[in-house]
Short mmCIF file of C-alpha atoms in Angstrom, two decimals:
data_model
loop_
_atom_site.label_atom_id
_atom_site.label_comp_id
_atom_site.label_asym_id
_atom_site.label_seq_id
_atom_site.Cartn_x
_atom_site.Cartn_y
_atom_site.Cartn_z
CA MET A 6 55.71 -14.25 -67.28
CA ASP A 7 59.15 -15.44 -68.42
CA SER A 8 60.16 -13.25 -71.44
CA ALA A 9 61.74 -16.29 -73.14
CA LYS A 10 58.38 -18.06 -73.43
CA SER A 11 55.80 -17.05 -75.91
CA PRO A 12 52.08 -17.39 -75.15
CA SER A 13 51.92 -20.49 -77.34
CA GLU A 14 54.71 -22.13 -75.34
CA VAL A 15 52.98 -21.29 -72.08
CA ALA A 16 49.78 -22.81 -73.44
CA ARG A 17 51.55 -26.07 -74.43
CA GLU A 18 53.17 -26.43 -70.98
CA THR A 19 49.81 -25.76 -69.35
CA LEU A 20 48.22 -28.61 -71.33
CA LYS A 21 51.08 -30.93 -70.37
CA LEU A 22 50.55 -30.12 -66.68
CA LEU A 23 46.82 -30.80 -67.00
CA ALA A 24 47.62 -34.26 -68.38
CA ALA A 25 50.39 -34.95 -65.89
CA ARG A 26 48.27 -33.96 -62.90
CA ARG A 27 45.21 -35.69 -64.36
CA LEU A 28 43.03 -32.61 -63.89
CA SER A 29 39.80 -32.02 -65.74
CA PRO A 30 40.29 -29.52 -68.60
CA THR A 31 37.91 -26.95 -67.07
CA PRO A 32 38.40 -23.20 -67.56
CA ASP A 33 39.19 -22.71 -63.88
CA ASN A 34 41.85 -25.48 -63.85
CA TYR A 35 43.38 -24.25 -67.10
CA GLN A 36 43.54 -20.63 -65.85
CA ALA A 37 45.13 -21.69 -62.54
CA LEU A 38 47.87 -23.72 -64.33
CA TYR A 39 48.37 -21.01 -66.94
CA GLU A 40 49.04 -18.44 -64.19
CA GLU A 41 51.39 -20.92 -62.50
CA VAL A 42 53.45 -21.47 -65.70
CA SER A 43 53.50 -17.83 -66.71
CA GLY A 44 54.08 -16.50 -63.19
CA VAL A 45 51.44 -13.78 -63.64
CA ARG A 46 48.03 -13.73 -61.78
CA ALA A 47 45.16 -12.45 -63.92
CA ALA A 48 42.71 -9.89 -62.52
CA PRO A 49 39.46 -11.51 -61.27
CA ASN A 50 36.38 -11.12 -63.42
CA PHE A 51 33.93 -8.48 -62.14
CA PRO A 52 30.45 -10.07 -61.46
CA THR A 53 28.56 -7.40 -63.35
CA ALA A 54 25.50 -9.50 -64.22
CA GLN A 55 25.03 -10.79 -60.71
CA LEU A 56 25.39 -7.34 -59.16
CA ARG A 57 22.89 -5.83 -61.59
CA HIS A 58 20.38 -8.49 -60.53
CA ILE A 59 20.98 -7.53 -56.87
CA LEU A 60 20.43 -3.86 -57.74
CA HIS A 61 16.79 -4.63 -58.69
CA VAL A 62 15.92 -5.93 -55.19
CA MET A 63 17.90 -3.46 -53.06
CA PRO A 64 15.74 -1.13 -50.83
CA GLY A 65 15.70 2.55 -51.76
CA GLN A 66 13.03 4.25 -49.65
CA THR A 67 15.06 6.41 -47.26
CA PRO A 68 17.54 9.13 -48.33
CA GLY A 69 20.45 7.02 -47.05
CA GLN A 70 19.29 3.97 -48.97
CA LYS A 71 18.84 6.00 -52.18
CA ARG A 72 22.35 7.46 -51.85
CA LEU A 73 23.96 4.02 -51.39
CA LEU A 74 21.90 2.56 -54.23
CA GLY A 75 23.31 5.23 -56.58
CA GLN A 76 26.87 4.49 -55.43
CA LEU A 77 26.29 0.78 -56.05
CA GLU A 78 25.12 1.48 -59.61
CA ASN A 79 28.31 3.51 -60.26
CA ALA A 80 30.51 0.75 -58.78
CA VAL A 81 28.92 -1.85 -61.08
CA ALA A 82 29.13 0.40 -64.12
CA GLN A 83 32.83 1.16 -63.47
CA GLN A 84 33.60 -2.39 -62.22
CA ASP A 85 35.33 -0.80 -59.23
CA TRP A 86 35.97 -3.30 -56.40
CA SER A 87 37.03 -0.61 -53.94
CA MET A 88 33.86 1.40 -54.50
CA LEU A 89 31.78 -1.79 -54.17
CA LYS A 90 33.41 -2.52 -50.79
CA ASN A 91 32.59 0.96 -49.52
CA VAL A 92 28.94 0.60 -50.59
CA LEU A 93 28.57 -2.74 -48.78
CA VAL A 94 30.10 -1.24 -45.62
CA GLY A 95 27.60 1.62 -45.88
CA TYR A 96 24.69 -0.79 -46.04
CA ALA A 97 26.06 -2.66 -43.00
CA ASN A 98 26.18 0.60 -41.05
CA LEU A 99 22.52 1.16 -41.90
CA GLY A 100 21.71 -2.18 -40.30
CA LEU A 101 20.31 -3.47 -43.59
CA SER A 102 20.94 -6.59 -45.51
CA PRO A 103 22.05 -5.93 -49.12
CA VAL A 104 19.57 -8.54 -50.36
CA ALA A 105 15.88 -8.22 -49.59
CA THR A 106 14.39 -11.25 -47.87
CA PRO A 107 11.10 -12.45 -49.37
CA PRO A 108 8.16 -12.62 -46.93
CA PRO A 109 7.60 -16.02 -45.37
CA ALA A 110 4.81 -18.13 -46.73
CA SER A 111 1.64 -18.26 -44.61
CA VAL A 112 1.36 -21.32 -42.37
CA SER A 113 -1.90 -22.88 -41.30
CA ILE A 114 -1.95 -23.35 -37.47
CA THR A 115 -3.91 -26.33 -36.22
CA GLN A 116 -2.32 -26.73 -32.77
CA LEU A 117 -2.31 -24.23 -29.91
CA PRO A 118 1.28 -22.91 -29.43
CA THR A 119 2.97 -24.23 -26.28
CA THR A 120 3.81 -20.82 -24.81
CA LEU A 121 0.26 -19.57 -25.33
CA ALA A 122 -1.15 -22.74 -23.76
CA GLN A 123 1.09 -22.40 -20.70
CA ASN A 124 0.08 -18.75 -20.22
CA LEU A 125 -3.61 -19.64 -20.52
CA ALA A 126 -3.25 -22.43 -17.95
CA ARG A 127 -1.49 -20.06 -15.57
CA LEU A 128 -4.22 -17.45 -16.09
CA VAL A 129 -6.98 -19.96 -15.32
CA SER A 130 -5.19 -21.21 -12.18
CA ASN A 131 -4.63 -17.66 -10.91
CA THR A 132 -8.31 -16.80 -11.43
CA LEU A 133 -9.70 -19.58 -9.22
CA PRO A 134 -8.71 -18.22 -5.75
CA ALA A 135 -10.90 -15.15 -6.33
CA LEU A 136 -13.98 -17.31 -6.99
CA GLY A 137 -14.18 -19.11 -3.65
CA GLU A 138 -15.62 -22.62 -3.35
CA ASP A 139 -19.30 -21.81 -3.97
CA ASP A 140 -19.43 -23.18 -7.54
CA PRO A 141 -17.86 -26.67 -7.89
CA ARG A 142 -18.67 -26.76 -11.61
CA VAL A 143 -16.40 -23.82 -12.48
CA HIS A 144 -13.53 -25.50 -10.61
CA GLU A 145 -14.19 -28.75 -12.48
CA LEU A 146 -14.15 -26.98 -15.86
CA ALA A 147 -10.97 -25.14 -14.87
CA ALA A 148 -9.22 -28.39 -13.91
CA GLN A 149 -10.22 -29.99 -17.25
CA LEU A 150 -9.06 -26.95 -19.21
CA CYS A 151 -5.69 -26.78 -17.41
CA ALA A 152 -5.11 -30.51 -17.98
CA PHE A 153 -5.90 -30.08 -21.71
CA LEU A 154 -3.60 -27.05 -22.04
CA ARG A 155 -0.72 -29.06 -20.56
CA GLU A 156 -1.08 -31.94 -23.03
CA PRO A 157 1.50 -32.36 -25.84
CA GLU A 158 -1.12 -31.85 -28.59
CA ARG A 159 -3.81 -29.19 -28.25
CA PRO A 160 -6.14 -28.84 -31.27
CA ILE A 161 -7.34 -25.27 -31.81
CA GLY A 162 -10.98 -26.30 -32.17
CA THR A 163 -11.04 -28.19 -28.85
CA ALA A 164 -9.30 -25.30 -27.10
CA GLU A 165 -11.89 -22.80 -28.38
CA LEU A 166 -14.78 -25.00 -27.23
CA MET A 167 -13.35 -25.59 -23.73
CA LEU A 168 -12.45 -21.90 -23.29
CA SER A 169 -15.96 -20.91 -24.31
CA ASP A 170 -17.55 -23.27 -21.75
CA PHE A 171 -15.23 -22.10 -18.97
CA SER A 172 -15.67 -18.37 -19.69
CA TYR A 173 -19.48 -18.79 -19.76
CA ARG A 174 -19.49 -20.47 -16.35
CA LEU A 175 -16.87 -18.02 -15.06
CA SER A 176 -19.13 -15.05 -15.81
CA PHE A 177 -21.83 -16.41 -13.49
CA ALA A 178 -19.33 -17.21 -10.72
CA ALA A 179 -17.80 -13.72 -10.97
CA GLU A 180 -21.25 -12.10 -10.70
CA ASP A 181 -22.02 -14.20 -7.62
CA GLN A 182 -18.73 -13.20 -5.97
CA ALA A 183 -19.35 -9.52 -6.74
CA ALA A 184 -22.82 -9.77 -5.16
CA ILE A 185 -21.33 -11.50 -2.08
CA ARG A 186 -18.70 -8.77 -1.69
CA GLN A 187 -21.34 -6.08 -1.97
CA GLY A 188 -23.50 -7.85 0.61
CA LEU A 189 -20.61 -8.24 3.06
CA LEU A 190 -19.67 -4.61 2.62
CA GLY A 191 -23.27 -3.60 3.26
CA LEU A 192 -23.35 -5.67 6.45
CA LEU A 193 -20.05 -4.16 7.57
CA ARG A 194 -21.32 -0.63 7.04
CA LEU A 195 -24.55 -1.51 8.87
CA VAL A 196 -22.49 -2.62 11.87
CA PHE A 197 -20.53 0.66 11.77
CA GLU A 198 -23.74 2.68 11.51
CA ASN A 199 -25.22 0.88 14.52
CA ILE A 200 -22.03 1.45 16.53
CA ALA A 201 -22.14 5.15 15.64
CA ALA A 202 -25.85 5.39 16.57
CA LEU A 203 -25.36 3.61 19.89
CA SER A 204 -22.27 5.55 20.90
CA ILE A 205 -23.54 9.14 20.83
CA ASP A 206 -22.59 9.53 24.51
CA GLU A 207 -19.09 8.09 23.91
CA PRO A 208 -17.29 10.65 21.71
CA TRP A 209 -14.18 8.52 21.22
CA LEU A 210 -16.12 5.49 19.94
CA HIS A 211 -18.57 7.58 17.92
CA GLY A 212 -15.69 9.34 16.16
CA GLN A 213 -14.01 6.07 15.30
CA ALA A 214 -17.27 4.60 13.97
CA GLU A 215 -17.76 7.64 11.72
CA ALA A 216 -14.19 7.31 10.44
CA LEU A 217 -14.77 3.60 9.73
CA LEU A 218 -17.89 4.48 7.74
CA ALA A 219 -15.92 6.93 5.64
CA ALA A 220 -13.06 4.46 5.11
CA SER A 221 -15.42 1.66 3.99
CA THR A 222 -17.21 3.77 1.37
CA PRO A 223 -16.83 2.26 -2.14
CA PRO A 224 -14.80 2.05 -4.24
CA LEU A 225 -12.48 0.13 -1.95
CA THR A 226 -8.77 -0.42 -2.53
CA LEU A 227 -6.27 -2.59 -0.69
CA ARG A 228 -4.84 0.53 0.95
CA ARG A 229 -8.28 1.62 2.19
CA LEU A 230 -9.03 -1.90 3.45
CA ASP A 231 -5.73 -1.79 5.31
CA ASP A 232 -6.84 1.51 6.89
CA VAL A 233 -10.14 -0.09 7.96
CA HIS A 234 -8.22 -3.01 9.45
CA LYS A 235 -5.94 -0.72 11.43
CA ARG A 236 -8.85 1.38 12.68
CA LEU A 237 -10.75 -1.70 13.84
CA LYS A 238 -7.65 -3.00 15.61
CA ASP A 239 -7.30 0.35 17.38
CA VAL A 240 -10.94 0.38 18.52
CA ILE A 241 -10.94 -3.28 19.57
CA PHE A 242 -7.67 -2.89 21.46
CA LYS A 243 -8.89 0.20 23.29
CA GLN A 244 -12.22 -1.42 24.10
CA SER A 245 -10.67 -4.66 25.37
CA GLU A 246 -8.02 -2.80 27.37
CA ALA A 247 -10.60 -0.50 28.93
CA LYS A 248 -12.97 -3.38 29.61
CA ASP A 249 -10.29 -5.48 31.33
CA ARG A 250 -9.13 -2.60 33.51
CA THR A 251 -12.71 -1.58 34.34
CA VAL A 252 -13.63 -5.14 35.32
CA GLN A 253 -10.54 -5.32 37.54
CA ALA A 254 -11.41 -2.01 39.18
CA GLN A 255 -15.02 -3.05 39.70
CA THR A 256 -13.91 -6.36 41.22
CA GLN A 257 -11.60 -4.54 43.58
CA MET A 258 -14.43 -2.17 44.51
CA ARG A 259 -16.76 -5.09 45.29
CA GLU A 260 -14.09 -6.74 47.44
CA LEU A 261 -13.51 -3.50 49.30
CA LEU A 262 -17.22 -3.01 49.95
CA ALA A 263 -17.57 -6.62 51.14
CA THR A 264 -14.64 -6.17 53.52
CA PHE A 265 -16.11 -2.89 54.73
CA ILE A 266 -19.45 -4.51 55.49
CA GLU A 267 -17.69 -7.42 57.20
CA ARG A 268 -15.75 -5.04 59.40
CA LEU A 269 -18.91 -3.15 60.32
CA ALA A 270 -20.58 -6.41 61.23
CA GLN A 271 -17.61 -7.36 63.38
CA MET A 272 -17.77 -3.99 65.10
CA ASP A 273 -21.46 -4.47 65.78
CA GLU A 274 -20.83 -7.97 67.08
CA SER A 275 -17.99 -6.74 69.32
CA SER A 276 -20.19 -3.91 70.64
CA SER A 277 -23.01 -6.30 71.39
CA THR A 278 -20.67 -8.68 73.26
CA TYR A 279 -19.17 -5.78 75.19
CA ASN A 280 -22.60 -4.46 76.14
CA GLU A 281 -23.73 -7.90 77.27
CA THR A 282 -20.57 -8.23 79.39
CA MET A 283 -21.15 -4.81 80.95
CA GLU A 284 -24.78 -5.61 81.77
CA ARG A 285 -23.89 -8.97 83.27
CA CYS A 286 -21.08 -7.52 85.35
CA ALA A 287 -23.30 -4.63 86.52
CA GLU A 288 -26.00 -7.06 87.57
CA ARG A 289 -23.51 -9.19 89.52
CA ILE A 290 -21.97 -6.11 91.14
CA GLY A 291 -25.43 -5.06 92.30
CA ARG A 292 -25.94 -8.42 94.04
CA ALA A 293 -22.47 -8.51 95.64
CA THR A 294 -22.28 -7.97 99.46
CA GLN A 295 -18.54 -8.30 99.94
CA LEU A 296 -15.54 -6.53 98.43
CA GLN A 297 -13.83 -9.75 97.38
CA ASP A 298 -16.86 -10.58 95.23
CA ILE A 299 -16.55 -7.26 93.36
CA MET A 300 -12.79 -7.43 92.51
CA PRO A 301 -13.04 -10.26 89.92
CA LEU A 302 -15.96 -8.47 88.24
CA LEU A 303 -13.94 -5.25 87.97
CA GLU A 304 -11.05 -7.17 86.37
CA GLU A 305 -13.46 -8.71 83.85
CA VAL A 306 -14.90 -5.27 83.04
CA MET A 307 -11.37 -3.82 82.55
CA ALA A 308 -10.34 -6.72 80.30
CA ALA A 309 -13.49 -6.36 78.19
CA THR A 310 -12.92 -2.60 77.92
CA ARG A 311 -9.31 -3.04 76.89
CA ALA A 312 -10.33 -5.66 74.25
CA MET A 313 -13.08 -3.38 72.97
CA ALA A 314 -10.66 -0.44 72.67
CA LEU A 315 -8.03 -2.56 70.89
CA ASN A 316 -10.62 -4.01 68.52
CA SER A 317 -11.94 -0.50 67.76
CA ARG A 318 -8.44 0.77 66.95
CA VAL A 319 -7.76 -2.19 64.62
CA THR A 320 -11.12 -1.84 62.95
CA ARG A 321 -10.69 1.92 62.54
CA SER A 322 -7.27 1.36 60.94
CA GLU A 323 -8.68 -1.25 58.57
CA LEU A 324 -11.59 0.98 57.64
CA GLN A 325 -9.19 3.85 56.97
CA ASP A 326 -7.17 1.57 54.69
CA LEU A 327 -10.36 0.45 52.95
CA ARG A 328 -11.33 4.06 52.41
CA GLU A 329 -7.97 4.92 50.85
CA ARG A 330 -8.13 1.88 48.57
CA THR A 331 -11.70 2.74 47.57
CA GLU A 332 -10.67 6.28 46.67
CA ALA A 333 -7.73 4.97 44.65
CA THR A 334 -9.97 2.55 42.75
CA HIS A 335 -12.50 5.30 42.08
CA ALA A 336 -9.69 7.50 40.77
CA GLU A 337 -8.54 4.67 38.47
CA ILE A 338 -12.03 4.25 37.02
CA THR A 339 -12.22 8.01 36.46
CA GLN A 340 -8.85 7.91 34.69
CA LEU A 341 -10.05 5.01 32.53
CA ARG A 342 -12.95 7.14 31.37
CA ARG A 343 -10.57 9.96 30.55
CA ASP A 344 -8.37 7.55 28.62
CA LEU A 345 -11.36 6.37 26.62
CA ASP A 346 -12.34 9.96 25.88
CA ASN A 347 -8.81 10.52 24.51
CA ALA A 348 -8.70 7.22 22.60
CA SER A 349 -9.65 8.87 19.30
CA ALA A 350 -6.67 11.23 19.57
CA GLN A 351 -4.40 8.28 20.35
CA ALA A 352 -5.54 6.35 17.26
CA ARG A 353 -3.82 6.69 13.91
CA HIS A 354 -6.62 8.55 12.16
CA ASP A 355 -8.39 11.85 12.54
CA PRO A 356 -12.03 11.14 13.52
CA LEU A 357 -13.43 14.07 11.53
CA THR A 358 -11.79 13.66 8.14
CA GLY A 359 -10.56 10.07 8.24
CA ALA A 360 -7.06 11.25 7.28
CA LEU A 361 -4.04 10.13 9.29
CA ASN A 362 -3.38 12.05 12.50
CA ARG A 363 0.05 12.98 13.90
CA LYS A 364 0.71 9.46 15.19
CA GLY A 365 -0.39 7.90 11.90
CA LEU A 366 1.73 10.40 9.97
CA ASP A 367 4.84 9.55 12.00
CA GLU A 368 4.35 5.82 11.35
CA ALA A 369 3.64 6.34 7.63
CA MET A 370 6.65 8.65 7.28
CA GLU A 371 8.91 6.08 8.92
CA ARG A 372 7.66 3.36 6.55
CA GLU A 373 7.99 5.49 3.42
CA ILE A 374 11.49 6.71 4.30
CA ALA A 375 12.62 3.13 4.89
CA ARG A 376 11.12 2.08 1.54
CA ALA A 377 12.70 5.02 -0.29
CA LEU A 378 16.13 4.20 1.14
CA ARG A 379 15.73 0.51 0.35
CA LEU A 380 14.65 1.07 -3.26
CA ASP A 381 16.75 4.23 -3.78
CA THR A 382 13.68 6.25 -4.85
CA PRO A 383 12.79 9.89 -4.08
CA LEU A 384 10.20 10.87 -1.46
CA CYS A 385 8.45 14.24 -1.27
CA VAL A 386 6.29 15.80 1.43
CA ALA A 387 3.75 18.57 0.82
CA LEU A 388 2.21 20.76 3.50
CA LEU A 389 -0.99 22.56 2.50
CA ASP A 390 -3.10 25.08 4.37
CA VAL A 391 -6.68 26.03 3.41
CA ASP A 392 -6.87 29.66 2.32
CA ASN A 393 -9.17 32.00 4.30
CA PHE A 394 -10.46 29.18 6.51
CA LYS A 395 -11.48 31.60 9.29
CA ALA A 396 -13.74 33.39 6.84
CA ILE A 397 -15.29 30.04 5.89
CA ASN A 398 -15.95 29.28 9.57
CA ASP A 399 -17.43 32.73 10.16
CA ARG A 400 -19.65 32.41 7.11
CA LEU A 401 -20.82 28.80 7.48
CA GLY A 402 -20.22 28.09 11.16
CA HIS A 403 -17.91 25.45 12.61
CA ALA A 404 -20.04 22.60 11.25
CA GLY A 405 -19.78 24.09 7.77
CA GLY A 406 -16.03 24.48 8.21
CA ASP A 407 -15.76 20.81 9.15
CA GLU A 408 -17.70 19.84 6.03
CA ALA A 409 -15.38 22.01 3.93
CA LEU A 410 -12.37 20.12 5.32
CA MET A 411 -14.06 16.79 4.56
CA HIS A 412 -14.73 18.02 1.00
CA LEU A 413 -11.02 18.84 0.60
CA VAL A 414 -10.01 15.41 1.87
CA ARG A 415 -12.53 13.67 -0.41
CA VAL A 416 -11.30 15.47 -3.54
CA THR A 417 -7.67 14.87 -2.57
CA ARG A 418 -8.22 11.12 -2.27
CA GLU A 419 -9.94 11.02 -5.65
CA VAL A 420 -7.25 13.05 -7.43
CA MET A 421 -4.02 11.77 -5.87
CA ARG A 422 -2.48 8.35 -6.45
CA PRO A 423 -3.43 5.36 -4.23
CA GLN A 424 0.08 5.30 -2.75
CA ASP A 425 -0.06 8.99 -1.71
CA GLN A 426 -1.00 9.35 1.97
CA LEU A 427 -2.88 12.27 3.49
CA ALA A 428 -2.59 13.34 7.14
CA ARG A 429 -4.23 16.12 9.12
CA HIS A 430 -1.41 18.14 10.61
CA GLY A 431 -3.62 20.38 12.70
CA GLY A 432 -6.64 22.63 12.17
CA GLU A 433 -6.88 23.32 8.45
CA GLU A 434 -3.31 22.11 7.70
CA PHE A 435 -2.69 18.79 5.94
CA VAL A 436 0.43 16.86 4.96
CA LEU A 437 0.72 14.69 1.84
CA LEU A 438 3.36 11.98 1.49
CA LEU A 439 4.34 11.48 -2.16
CA PRO A 440 6.43 8.28 -2.61
CA ASN A 441 8.67 7.83 -5.66
CA THR A 442 8.26 11.52 -6.57
CA GLN A 443 10.87 14.08 -7.53
CA LEU A 444 10.51 17.64 -6.23
CA ALA A 445 9.35 19.07 -9.58
CA ASP A 446 6.77 16.30 -9.98
CA GLY A 447 5.53 16.92 -6.43
CA VAL A 448 4.89 20.58 -7.26
CA LYS A 449 3.01 19.56 -10.42
CA ALA A 450 0.88 17.09 -8.44
CA MET A 451 -0.17 19.77 -5.95
CA GLU A 452 -0.95 22.22 -8.77
CA ARG A 453 -3.09 19.54 -10.40
CA LEU A 454 -4.99 19.14 -7.11
CA GLN A 455 -5.55 22.91 -7.01
CA ARG A 456 -7.00 22.84 -10.54
CA GLU A 457 -9.36 20.00 -9.60
CA LEU A 458 -10.60 21.93 -6.57
CA THR A 459 -11.51 24.86 -8.81
CA LYS A 460 -13.71 22.47 -10.82
CA ARG A 461 -15.41 20.91 -7.79
CA TYR A 462 -17.18 23.55 -5.74
CA PHE A 463 -18.10 22.89 -2.13
CA LEU A 464 -21.90 23.01 -1.88
CA LYS A 465 -23.46 24.10 1.42
CA GLU A 466 -27.17 24.90 1.65
CA GLN A 467 -27.41 25.58 -2.10
CA GLU A 468 -24.37 27.89 -1.87
CA ARG A 469 -21.31 27.12 -3.99
CA LEU A 470 -17.99 27.87 -2.34
CA LEU A 471 -14.56 27.69 -3.96
CA ILE A 472 -11.96 26.16 -1.64
CA THR A 473 -8.29 26.88 -2.35
CA PHE A 474 -5.07 26.16 -0.52
CA SER A 475 -1.45 27.28 -0.41
CA ALA A 476 1.23 24.60 -0.28
CA GLY A 477 4.95 24.03 0.10
CA VAL A 478 6.71 20.93 -1.24
CA ALA A 479 10.05 19.54 -0.03
CA GLN A 480 12.04 16.40 -0.76
CA VAL A 481 12.97 14.18 2.18
CA GLU A 482 16.73 13.75 2.50
CA GLY A 483 18.24 10.97 4.58
CA LYS A 484 16.89 8.60 7.20
CA ASN A 485 16.10 11.33 9.74
CA GLY A 486 15.02 14.02 7.31
CA SER A 487 11.25 13.95 7.93
CA ALA A 488 11.17 16.81 10.46
CA ASP A 489 13.44 18.96 8.29
CA ALA A 490 11.34 18.25 5.18
CA ILE A 491 8.11 19.23 6.95
CA ARG A 492 9.79 22.38 8.26
CA ARG A 493 10.94 23.36 4.76
CA ALA A 494 7.51 22.54 3.31
CA ASP A 495 5.96 24.75 6.01
CA GLU A 496 8.26 27.62 5.01
CA GLY A 497 7.30 27.11 1.38
CA MET A 498 3.62 27.20 2.33
CA TYR A 499 4.07 30.56 4.07
CA LEU A 500 5.88 31.90 1.01
CA ALA A 501 2.91 30.77 -1.09
CA LYS A 502 0.55 32.59 1.30
CA ARG A 503 2.55 35.82 1.07
CA SER A 504 2.74 35.50 -2.74
CA GLY A 505 -1.03 35.74 -3.10
CA LYS A 506 -2.38 32.33 -1.91
CA ASN A 507 -3.60 29.42 -4.03
CA ARG A 508 0.02 28.78 -5.00
CA VAL A 509 2.62 26.00 -4.64
CA VAL A 510 6.23 26.72 -3.71
CA ALA A 511 9.12 24.25 -3.83
CA ALA A 512 11.25 24.42 -0.69
#
């Protein structure tokens, strides 16, 4: 403030400015003009009352909130702007608002929310394909419900009533569909049982029928249905291929036999003609009295003999050719039977256990490696070998050993995930493909399977037998790493055997 002006002079000039500028004589306007005349800005008033009111609603449950609340009380008491700024920054860092927000008032809902209505309509539409077309009424109720849910206004009461009617009808339709599925599955298994019963003399077909029975045992999953589909395709393809080739071979055999009979008939006809010619010429020679009468008869006899000899050579050559073709056709039919006997080994599944065989394992490995590379996910392979399997065979016989292997496969399928695939690698060795699995998790999965086997004894003729296995686990690396992974898993399995059996080793 100018030292030449006293406070009273500053006040008079301030009032003059208020009048000259035609400003309202409010405290804020007066203070602003007073500071302008005096040249000195007054310190702002500290909002003590307002801040104390805020203090009563600030949260103070956590240690951090309590500490900041104490600092805020000190800042208000000391009217310290700098301290107040630091406290507010501290609350911001806690992610809290300095002022508590009162809870919203309850709102009465009379209309179904749009998002909920859209989700319900989508749910109803997605349910219908699983119900088939057997119940027109449930489809009619579904159409009415979806139309209502898509309307602009959807009263809650109407929605509850329509949903109740639809769900009541839906329960009956779902029960009917479940009964139909069970009936179809029963018919399918009956077909497989009949195929197995009628194919005792055909090992390849009998084995496939038994595997189909095992694969179609409830509960079914999409993966198991896919296995059934592949098995049926294998059997049908082998049957149709064998049937076509057998029919062709049988047709060729019939043609060969018909030609053979025709040639024999021609030979008989030629012989009869030749004999008749000889008899006629002999009779005429006996009646001849002059040499010139005999010469033409001799020429006729020579011509007939030459024709007979030529015809015999041709016929003999044709019969020889027919014989060679018949032997070749017979050999083809024999080979067809061998192929059919080996058809089970050429399929993708092991006929005894229903697990994948070598061919199925190669195909599954190729698919899983491609998927792992595409999705950038890990893939593990485990190789397990039943402990003391020879002793099991000696004790229970080969049939008992086979049942022990089937018990192992059954427990494995129940314990492992649906996406894990089991293959019989040979004898009592099995391979497990573990998609989207790190090495450590693969070891834990195999140890979990071992624990489950200790809980589920194999029962044979009232005798309980504990089945254990040793396993190695390896992670597949790269597109062509399947053989290397199986080799490393095999080495890990042997280490587990040497370490005392019933163990799992990461390789």
